[in-house]
XYZ file of C-alpha atoms in Angstrom:
559
model
C 6.459 2.599 -53.477
C 4.997 4.227 -50.392
C 3.665 1.956 -47.710
C -0.095 2.224 -47.402
C -1.223 3.891 -44.196
C -3.572 1.794 -42.096
C -5.535 3.239 -39.201
C -4.878 1.376 -35.938
C -7.014 2.283 -32.936
C -4.393 1.113 -30.453
C -2.246 4.169 -31.187
C -5.197 6.448 -30.447
C -5.766 4.665 -27.142
C -2.082 4.802 -26.243
C -1.931 8.510 -27.087
C -4.995 9.081 -24.922
C -3.390 7.272 -21.957
C -0.157 9.223 -22.298
C -2.204 12.416 -22.480
C -4.065 11.415 -19.307
C -0.793 10.795 -17.453
C 0.687 14.076 -18.654
C -2.356 16.155 -17.691
C -3.326 14.519 -14.398
C 0.019 13.306 -13.082
C 3.065 14.928 -14.658
C 1.692 18.471 -14.850
C 0.335 18.564 -11.241
C 3.580 17.191 -9.779
C 5.741 19.526 -11.865
C 3.533 22.459 -10.870
C 3.853 21.478 -7.219
C 7.636 21.735 -7.534
C 7.310 25.007 -9.460
C 4.967 26.468 -6.839
C 7.393 25.582 -4.033
C 10.316 27.403 -5.664
C 8.380 30.227 -7.374
C 5.747 31.037 -4.728
C 6.481 34.773 -5.013
C 6.539 34.847 -8.827
C 10.282 34.389 -9.129
C 12.780 31.783 -7.976
C 13.212 31.973 -4.237
C 14.087 29.728 -1.309
C 12.344 32.073 1.084
C 9.461 29.668 1.674
C 11.870 26.847 2.520
C 13.836 29.089 4.882
C 10.657 30.186 6.628
C 9.110 26.709 6.901
C 12.262 25.104 8.220
C 12.884 27.913 10.664
C 9.987 26.530 12.724
C 11.208 24.060 15.329
C 8.031 21.975 14.979
C 8.637 21.383 11.268
C 12.181 20.204 11.936
C 10.782 17.904 14.606
C 8.260 16.535 12.075
C 11.071 15.947 9.602
C 13.198 14.105 12.159
C 10.222 12.081 13.417
C 9.363 11.014 9.858
C 12.896 9.891 9.010
C 13.472 8.235 12.395
C 10.207 6.273 12.519
C 10.477 5.257 8.850
C 14.073 4.105 9.332
C 13.238 2.027 12.400
C 10.161 0.579 10.656
C 12.375 -0.392 7.717
C 14.984 -2.090 9.925
C 12.473 -3.947 12.093
C 10.303 -4.765 9.077
C 13.182 -6.481 7.270
C 14.392 -8.196 10.453
C 10.891 -9.637 10.856
C 10.150 -10.340 7.192
C 13.327 -12.169 6.173
C 13.269 -14.978 8.767
C 9.508 -15.387 8.312
C 9.896 -15.589 4.517
C 12.685 -18.147 4.913
C 10.748 -20.258 7.426
C 7.532 -20.206 5.402
C 9.128 -20.644 1.973
C 12.229 -22.726 2.556
C 11.617 -25.006 5.547
C 9.193 -27.729 6.621
C 7.604 -25.465 9.237
C 4.188 -26.732 10.350
C 1.219 -24.793 8.908
C 3.260 -22.880 6.337
C 0.283 -22.052 4.087
C -1.765 -20.711 6.992
C 1.142 -18.594 8.205
C 1.767 -17.214 4.707
C -1.843 -16.021 4.539
C -1.715 -14.516 8.029
C 1.564 -12.688 7.433
C 0.306 -10.825 4.370
C -3.191 -10.185 5.697
C -2.308 -6.729 7.021
C -1.197 -5.848 3.478
C -4.855 -6.018 2.436
C -6.208 -4.123 5.446
C -6.343 -0.328 5.932
C -3.405 0.725 8.143
C -5.634 3.036 10.177
C -7.686 -0.010 11.242
C -4.523 -1.441 12.769
C -3.875 1.887 14.488
C -7.370 1.751 16.000
C -6.779 -1.794 17.253
C -3.435 -1.051 18.906
C -4.885 2.126 20.384
C -7.466 -0.050 22.105
C -4.877 -2.631 23.219
C -2.087 -0.360 24.485
C -3.900 2.753 25.643
C -1.908 3.951 28.689
C -5.079 4.255 30.776
C -7.503 1.484 29.795
C -5.683 -0.549 27.129
C -7.001 -4.122 27.159
C -3.569 -5.729 26.818
C -2.043 -3.261 29.285
C -4.697 -4.025 31.906
C -4.263 -7.781 31.341
C -0.463 -7.649 31.750
C -0.747 -5.361 34.765
C -3.030 -7.826 36.557
C -1.050 -10.933 35.563
C 2.328 -9.573 36.684
C 1.072 -7.320 39.489
C 2.609 -4.197 37.962
C 2.232 -0.790 39.601
C 1.565 0.964 36.294
C 0.754 0.206 32.680
C 3.685 -1.539 30.934
C 3.166 0.087 27.524
C 2.116 3.465 26.159
C 0.987 3.523 22.524
C 1.297 7.334 22.414
C 5.091 7.232 22.107
C 7.640 7.012 19.316
C 8.055 3.320 20.145
C 4.298 2.798 19.867
C 4.186 4.564 16.508
C 7.122 2.508 15.177
C 5.496 -0.700 16.411
C 2.228 -0.070 14.562
C 4.027 1.098 11.399
C 6.202 -2.020 11.467
C 3.337 -4.461 12.010
C 1.436 -3.013 9.056
C 4.274 -2.503 6.598
C 6.534 -5.538 7.142
C 4.301 -7.503 4.691
C 5.717 -5.308 1.901
C 9.150 -6.754 2.681
C 7.760 -10.253 3.302
C 6.113 -10.416 -0.125
C 9.160 -9.003 -1.948
C 11.619 -11.347 -0.225
C 9.346 -14.400 -0.591
C 9.053 -13.908 -4.361
C 12.819 -13.537 -4.709
C 13.413 -16.710 -2.693
C 11.055 -18.675 -4.933
C 13.141 -17.727 -8.005
C 16.520 -18.435 -6.444
C 18.915 -20.948 -7.985
C 19.020 -23.889 -5.523
C 22.329 -25.286 -6.842
C 24.441 -22.805 -4.850
C 22.793 -23.750 -1.570
C 22.988 -27.433 -2.454
C 26.703 -27.071 -3.121
C 27.141 -25.489 0.294
C 25.250 -28.329 1.979
C 27.220 -30.974 0.096
C 30.409 -29.281 1.298
C 29.284 -29.950 4.852
C 27.797 -26.585 5.816
C 24.835 -26.633 8.187
C 21.490 -25.120 7.098
C 22.184 -22.109 9.329
C 25.675 -21.561 7.914
C 24.299 -21.918 4.369
C 21.695 -19.299 5.196
C 24.296 -16.758 6.315
C 27.028 -17.519 3.765
C 24.982 -18.212 0.631
C 21.282 -17.294 0.898
C 21.564 -13.868 2.544
C 24.446 -12.613 0.316
C 22.504 -13.658 -2.801
C 19.349 -12.042 -1.465
C 20.934 -8.693 -0.563
C 19.512 -6.744 -3.570
C 15.998 -8.043 -2.831
C 16.400 -7.372 0.896
C 17.574 -3.809 0.199
C 14.686 -3.207 -2.241
C 12.217 -4.593 0.308
C 13.618 -2.331 3.016
C 13.347 0.772 0.838
C 9.746 -0.139 0.028
C 8.909 -0.296 3.738
C 10.764 2.978 4.345
C 8.867 5.013 1.742
C 5.519 3.472 2.774
C 6.107 4.313 6.449
C 7.414 7.819 5.679
C 4.392 8.682 3.518
C 1.774 7.143 5.832
C -0.884 9.460 7.256
C -3.504 7.256 8.932
C -1.264 5.691 11.602
C 0.593 8.893 12.628
C -2.683 10.822 12.790
C -4.337 8.260 15.095
C -1.321 7.119 17.145
C 1.219 9.928 16.832
C -0.883 13.105 17.001
C -2.457 12.401 20.447
C 1.058 11.811 21.797
C 2.324 14.993 20.056
C 4.554 12.963 17.740
C 3.939 14.829 14.497
C 5.194 13.727 11.084
C 5.512 15.472 7.727
C 2.227 13.979 6.468
C 0.177 15.107 9.468
C 1.795 18.544 9.276
C 0.954 18.880 5.560
C -2.687 18.061 6.235
C -2.744 20.631 9.066
C -1.438 23.302 6.677
C -4.027 22.402 4.011
C -6.814 22.656 6.578
C -5.760 26.253 7.326
C -7.626 27.035 4.103
C -5.459 29.924 2.933
C -2.978 30.440 0.106
C -0.220 30.732 2.696
C -1.223 27.412 4.211
C -1.251 25.788 0.777
C 2.214 27.169 0.022
C 3.554 25.878 3.336
C 2.027 22.465 2.670
C 3.626 22.468 -0.786
C 7.093 23.180 0.600
C 6.794 20.282 3.034
C 5.383 18.037 0.296
C 8.488 18.647 -1.809
C 10.535 16.904 0.889
C 8.352 13.777 0.708
C 8.263 13.872 -3.091
C 12.044 14.162 -3.485
C 12.601 11.493 -0.832
C 10.297 9.094 -2.683
C 11.945 9.858 -6.049
C 15.441 9.228 -4.675
C 14.352 5.919 -3.165
C 12.561 4.957 -6.387
C 15.717 5.698 -8.381
C 17.947 3.727 -6.008
C 15.525 0.793 -5.928
C 14.956 0.589 -9.705
C 18.204 1.781 -11.258
C 20.890 1.014 -8.669
C 19.773 -2.008 -6.659
C 17.545 -3.302 -9.480
C 20.534 -3.621 -11.821
C 22.823 -5.483 -9.448
C 24.122 -8.512 -11.292
C 23.402 -11.122 -8.645
C 22.554 -14.366 -10.456
C 19.866 -16.008 -8.366
C 17.650 -17.429 -11.102
C 18.609 -20.520 -13.022
C 17.268 -21.788 -16.307
C 16.271 -25.083 -14.742
C 12.781 -25.665 -13.424
C 13.957 -26.700 -9.981
C 12.551 -25.557 -6.679
C 14.943 -24.857 -3.803
C 15.360 -27.748 -1.395
C 13.255 -27.656 1.766
C 15.305 -27.382 4.934
C 14.365 -29.883 7.638
C 14.037 -28.086 10.973
C 14.215 -31.386 12.829
C 13.657 -31.160 16.578
C 13.397 -27.355 16.299
C 10.263 -27.566 14.160
C 7.721 -27.551 16.991
C 9.367 -24.811 19.126
C 9.812 -22.562 16.064
C 6.229 -23.216 14.960
C 4.996 -22.197 18.419
C 7.150 -19.050 18.311
C 5.913 -18.112 14.810
C 2.341 -18.862 15.870
C 2.710 -16.570 18.880
C 3.960 -13.794 16.609
C 1.018 -14.293 14.226
C -1.411 -14.214 17.147
C 0.014 -10.982 18.610
C 0.494 -9.094 15.328
C -2.497 -10.272 13.282
C -5.192 -12.115 15.217
C -5.214 -10.093 18.449
C -5.610 -6.622 16.829
C -8.350 -7.787 14.478
C -10.167 -9.592 17.303
C -9.933 -6.404 19.376
C -11.626 -4.387 16.630
C -14.500 -6.881 16.499
C -14.881 -6.997 20.287
C -14.878 -3.192 20.603
C -17.706 -2.991 18.070
C -19.945 -4.909 20.538
C -18.833 -3.075 23.716
C -21.006 -0.551 25.554
C -18.419 0.666 28.073
C -14.857 0.343 26.803
C -13.536 0.605 30.349
C -15.087 -2.766 31.163
C -14.745 -6.267 29.771
C -16.979 -7.162 26.844
C -18.298 -10.073 28.887
C -19.249 -7.960 31.915
C -22.961 -7.913 32.713
C -24.887 -5.655 30.314
C -21.768 -4.590 28.432
C -22.495 -6.316 25.118
C -24.621 -4.706 22.409
C -25.247 -4.802 18.662
C -26.262 -1.125 18.683
C -23.218 0.076 16.789
C -23.641 -2.467 14.003
C -27.199 -1.212 13.657
C -25.851 2.320 13.309
C -23.463 1.514 10.442
C -26.213 -0.222 8.489
C -28.882 2.434 9.086
C -27.210 5.844 9.326
C -27.671 7.692 6.031
C -24.254 9.386 6.059
C -22.456 6.033 6.421
C -24.556 4.380 3.707
C -23.853 7.308 1.380
C -20.127 7.108 2.137
C -20.209 3.373 1.387
C -21.839 4.054 -1.985
C -19.260 6.743 -2.757
C -16.413 4.364 -1.892
C -17.827 1.573 -4.048
C -18.552 3.945 -6.938
C -15.144 5.635 -6.940
C -13.266 2.337 -6.472
C -15.248 0.696 -9.294
C -14.416 3.499 -11.702
C -10.759 3.665 -10.637
C -10.277 -0.104 -10.902
C -12.095 -0.429 -14.234
C -10.468 2.549 -15.950
C -7.160 1.651 -14.338
C -7.241 -1.885 -15.726
C -8.054 -0.602 -19.222
C -4.925 1.534 -18.985
C -2.928 -1.377 -17.540
C -3.922 -3.848 -20.268
C -3.134 -1.403 -23.085
C 0.172 -0.335 -21.519
C 1.177 -3.945 -20.818
C 0.482 -4.772 -24.469
C 2.519 -1.743 -25.551
C 5.483 -2.929 -23.471
C 5.428 -6.577 -24.492
C 4.082 -6.586 -28.038
C 5.410 -3.436 -29.735
C 8.792 -1.963 -30.565
C 7.683 1.657 -30.537
C 10.269 4.103 -29.235
C 9.559 5.551 -25.811
C 7.215 2.733 -24.807
C 8.867 2.590 -21.401
C 7.849 6.197 -20.623
C 4.215 5.439 -19.626
C 5.430 2.483 -17.573
C 7.894 4.761 -15.807
C 5.186 7.366 -15.170
C 2.871 4.746 -13.668
C 5.745 3.576 -11.451
C 6.455 7.159 -10.362
C 2.771 7.670 -9.550
C 2.748 4.586 -7.338
C 5.908 5.709 -5.552
C 4.679 9.259 -4.950
C 3.263 9.744 -1.427
C -0.529 9.957 -1.382
C -0.550 13.329 0.359
C 1.653 14.787 -2.410
C -0.671 13.498 -5.163
C -3.700 14.982 -3.412
C -2.004 18.329 -2.834
C -0.827 18.543 -6.468
C -4.368 17.843 -7.733
C -5.873 20.441 -5.386
C -3.580 23.133 -6.808
C -4.070 22.276 -10.488
C -7.572 20.817 -10.846
C -9.591 23.608 -9.249
C -10.228 25.601 -12.434
C -7.077 27.679 -12.554
C -5.784 25.831 -15.623
C -9.099 25.152 -17.358
C -9.976 21.906 -15.567
C -12.164 22.017 -12.475
C -12.893 18.636 -10.903
C -12.271 19.722 -7.305
C -14.943 18.537 -4.839
C -16.185 15.979 -7.377
C -15.939 12.203 -7.557
C -13.716 12.552 -10.628
C -10.785 13.952 -8.652
C -10.937 10.969 -6.283
C -10.965 8.525 -9.203
C -8.003 10.276 -10.841
C -6.010 10.264 -7.581
C -6.739 6.564 -6.977
C -5.698 5.628 -10.503
C -2.395 7.482 -10.265
C -1.548 5.855 -6.930
C -2.710 2.272 -7.434
C -2.427 1.349 -11.128
C 1.041 -0.148 -10.731
C -0.198 -3.332 -9.030
C -2.593 -4.036 -11.895
C 0.084 -3.123 -14.440
C 2.651 -5.559 -13.053
C 0.095 -8.363 -12.879
C -0.951 -7.995 -16.527
C 2.620 -7.483 -17.813
C 3.619 -10.773 -16.198
C 0.658 -12.556 -17.798
C 1.190 -11.168 -21.322
C 4.888 -12.042 -21.224
C 3.900 -15.703 -20.815
C 1.683 -15.750 -23.944
C 3.357 -16.781 -27.175
C 3.143 -14.044 -29.867
C 2.395 -16.787 -32.424
C -1.213 -16.949 -31.204
C -1.814 -13.312 -32.055
C 0.102 -13.661 -35.319
C -2.201 -16.509 -36.340
C -5.242 -14.350 -35.579
C -3.752 -11.447 -37.515
C -3.055 -13.646 -40.550
C -6.701 -14.706 -40.370
C -7.687 -11.034 -40.770
C -8.409 -10.107 -37.137
C -7.749 -6.477 -36.237
C -6.116 -5.338 -33.019
C -9.356 -5.000 -31.042
C -10.516 -8.432 -32.231
C -7.169 -9.987 -31.266
C -7.383 -8.377 -27.843
C -10.947 -9.644 -27.343
C -10.452 -13.179 -28.694
C -6.831 -13.956 -27.808
C -5.174 -11.700 -25.249
C -8.011 -11.073 -22.791
C -9.221 -14.716 -22.523
C -5.655 -15.908 -21.864
C -4.909 -13.171 -19.341
C -8.366 -13.137 -17.710
C -7.217 -14.414 -14.266
C -4.476 -11.784 -14.133
C -6.842 -9.025 -15.297
C -9.367 -10.008 -12.603
C -6.613 -10.102 -9.974
C -5.268 -6.742 -11.112
C -8.759 -5.249 -10.934
C -9.183 -6.415 -7.333
C -5.680 -5.212 -6.402
C -6.673 -1.714 -7.533
C -10.232 -1.839 -6.187
C -9.421 -2.852 -2.613
C -7.014 -0.056 -1.607
C -9.218 2.481 -3.430
C -12.267 1.304 -1.498
C -10.813 2.028 1.934
C -8.291 4.758 1.025
C -7.934 7.537 3.607
C -5.036 9.939 2.964
C -6.037 11.325 -0.466
C -9.734 11.057 0.309
C -9.273 13.086 3.496
C -7.885 16.002 1.458
C -10.076 15.697 -1.642
C -13.552 14.820 -0.369
C -16.550 17.139 -0.187
C -19.868 16.749 1.627
C -21.206 14.867 -1.403
C -18.141 12.684 -2.002
C -17.186 11.612 1.533
C -15.819 8.051 1.462
C -15.880 5.183 3.937
C -12.251 5.744 4.961
C -12.967 9.370 5.850
C -16.183 8.419 7.648
C -14.351 5.845 9.748
C -11.560 8.297 10.590
C -14.051 10.972 11.686
C -15.949 8.533 13.924
C -12.714 7.266 15.481
C -11.326 10.779 16.080
C -14.385 12.834 16.979
C -17.472 10.714 17.597
C -17.715 7.059 18.668
C -14.874 4.533 18.774
C -17.381 1.682 18.972
C -19.116 2.828 15.791
C -15.707 3.235 14.154
C -14.793 -0.304 15.241
C -18.025 -1.708 13.795
C -17.275 0.082 10.525
C -13.676 -1.197 10.554
C -14.871 -4.740 11.273
C -17.279 -4.525 8.342
C -14.391 -3.409 6.098
C -12.295 -6.372 7.323
C -15.113 -8.783 6.486
C -15.552 -7.218 3.047
C -11.809 -7.449 2.322
C -11.833 -11.146 3.321
C -14.861 -11.833 1.087
C -13.227 -10.018 -1.853
C -10.066 -12.039 -1.336
C -12.005 -15.307 -1.408
C -13.852 -14.116 -4.516
C -10.560 -13.167 -6.215
C -9.124 -16.577 -5.309
C -12.059 -18.406 -6.895
C -12.330 -16.233 -10.007
C -8.607 -16.652 -10.712
C -8.749 -20.395 -9.880
C -6.365 -20.098 -6.978
C -3.667 -18.181 -8.866
C -4.156 -14.960 -6.931
C -5.065 -14.327 -3.322
C -3.379 -13.013 -0.221
């Protein structure tokens, strides 16, 4: 007897999501690769030979790899001890430090670049002037417009990626191995080097690769810090080629983008399929938290040292942004006579172009976060509640989208969504929403997958036995139980979309200019004080959203 066919809407929704990913992600990226190798109509490496025959492009390539590598090394060297001190010791003020150390994760990187530009400008940098006067130096001690300056800013804004990854791994670690080491007479320091670090190596390596790909694909920091010092990277070079506005320029940008795309794919493969499958047993079946290491007489000195780091890396740059927003003459102290004003705050709340850009940012981020979370919830359900073949494919595609550099996503959409293949969303808000979804859905996806995996299937089975269809079960069972995670996932997509710069800078039109682009234009071409006021407003908004997320999720999610 044939089994009766029953219509189930979830398969229609899943098919629609897969279709979306194929059309707006897979096809553009595949076409980008095709265009790079078939620019003349047939397979040819002529474009690659021409592009890499330019000395400047080779310099960009070397700068990108060198700065990303140093940022990765320094990021891990900073993140691991901080994660260990905050998560595994009795360090004073651990909760405050944890919040401070991940704060830059929630802040636009180009805001940090603006702050350090103000602090370490070789002519009038606030910190430079202060150190010069204190130590009686003949010249300025630091110059932000150098490779070292670029690496410093990249490191300070991307080490939180490693800090978060390593902290989560430490929380899941089996404490019995460390306890055995301590019982055997090993000191806390020896246990750290002989037990903790070896067990953490896969997580440390994954964290380092995450920092590397983020630093290599960054545009905001190199454009603000590197470009004035003539330290060009692949991302800034790609944008320059796109701005040429010709087919040749687009082809050249595509060839360079292939380098970033392949680099990101290799790192994604190594992180997920090589390092991710290392059989290091660090999680036990017992519900036991790792023992807290007593720092003893070193507690206060280490707390002071960690506090100094937090002040220099987090508090000082953000305070500088706020102070600059009230400064009339940036060559003088804020507290000099007649040098304080609220003029620039008045500008950001009254100028029509800024207000319009704010509305565009809110609108595009709302759509991206809402549509993105619908996709995330359905895909998370597909992964955890069905046995359909190929269910891991959409998850893989979402992961690939997140790992693809922003400039590559934007370039691929420009080439394919301008009407040539029947879809024309170029210069519209839709192309921004699509780009944001492709880049930022992964955070929401992981949050919801984790939540659904903790819900017993028996609850849904009971609802199904009672006659509830799939949509009813989702509404009455799954969504109420995963609500905090769904809210958190929504915010985790919304926030980076709201202040996004790289994709927006390539995809915006006069009618779709976003806040990130507006801020970048003011910082680069118009008024640094107005840009600082705008950046300060973004910082305040991010803090408010974080508090709101914390309350709506009852403390389960926040930075």
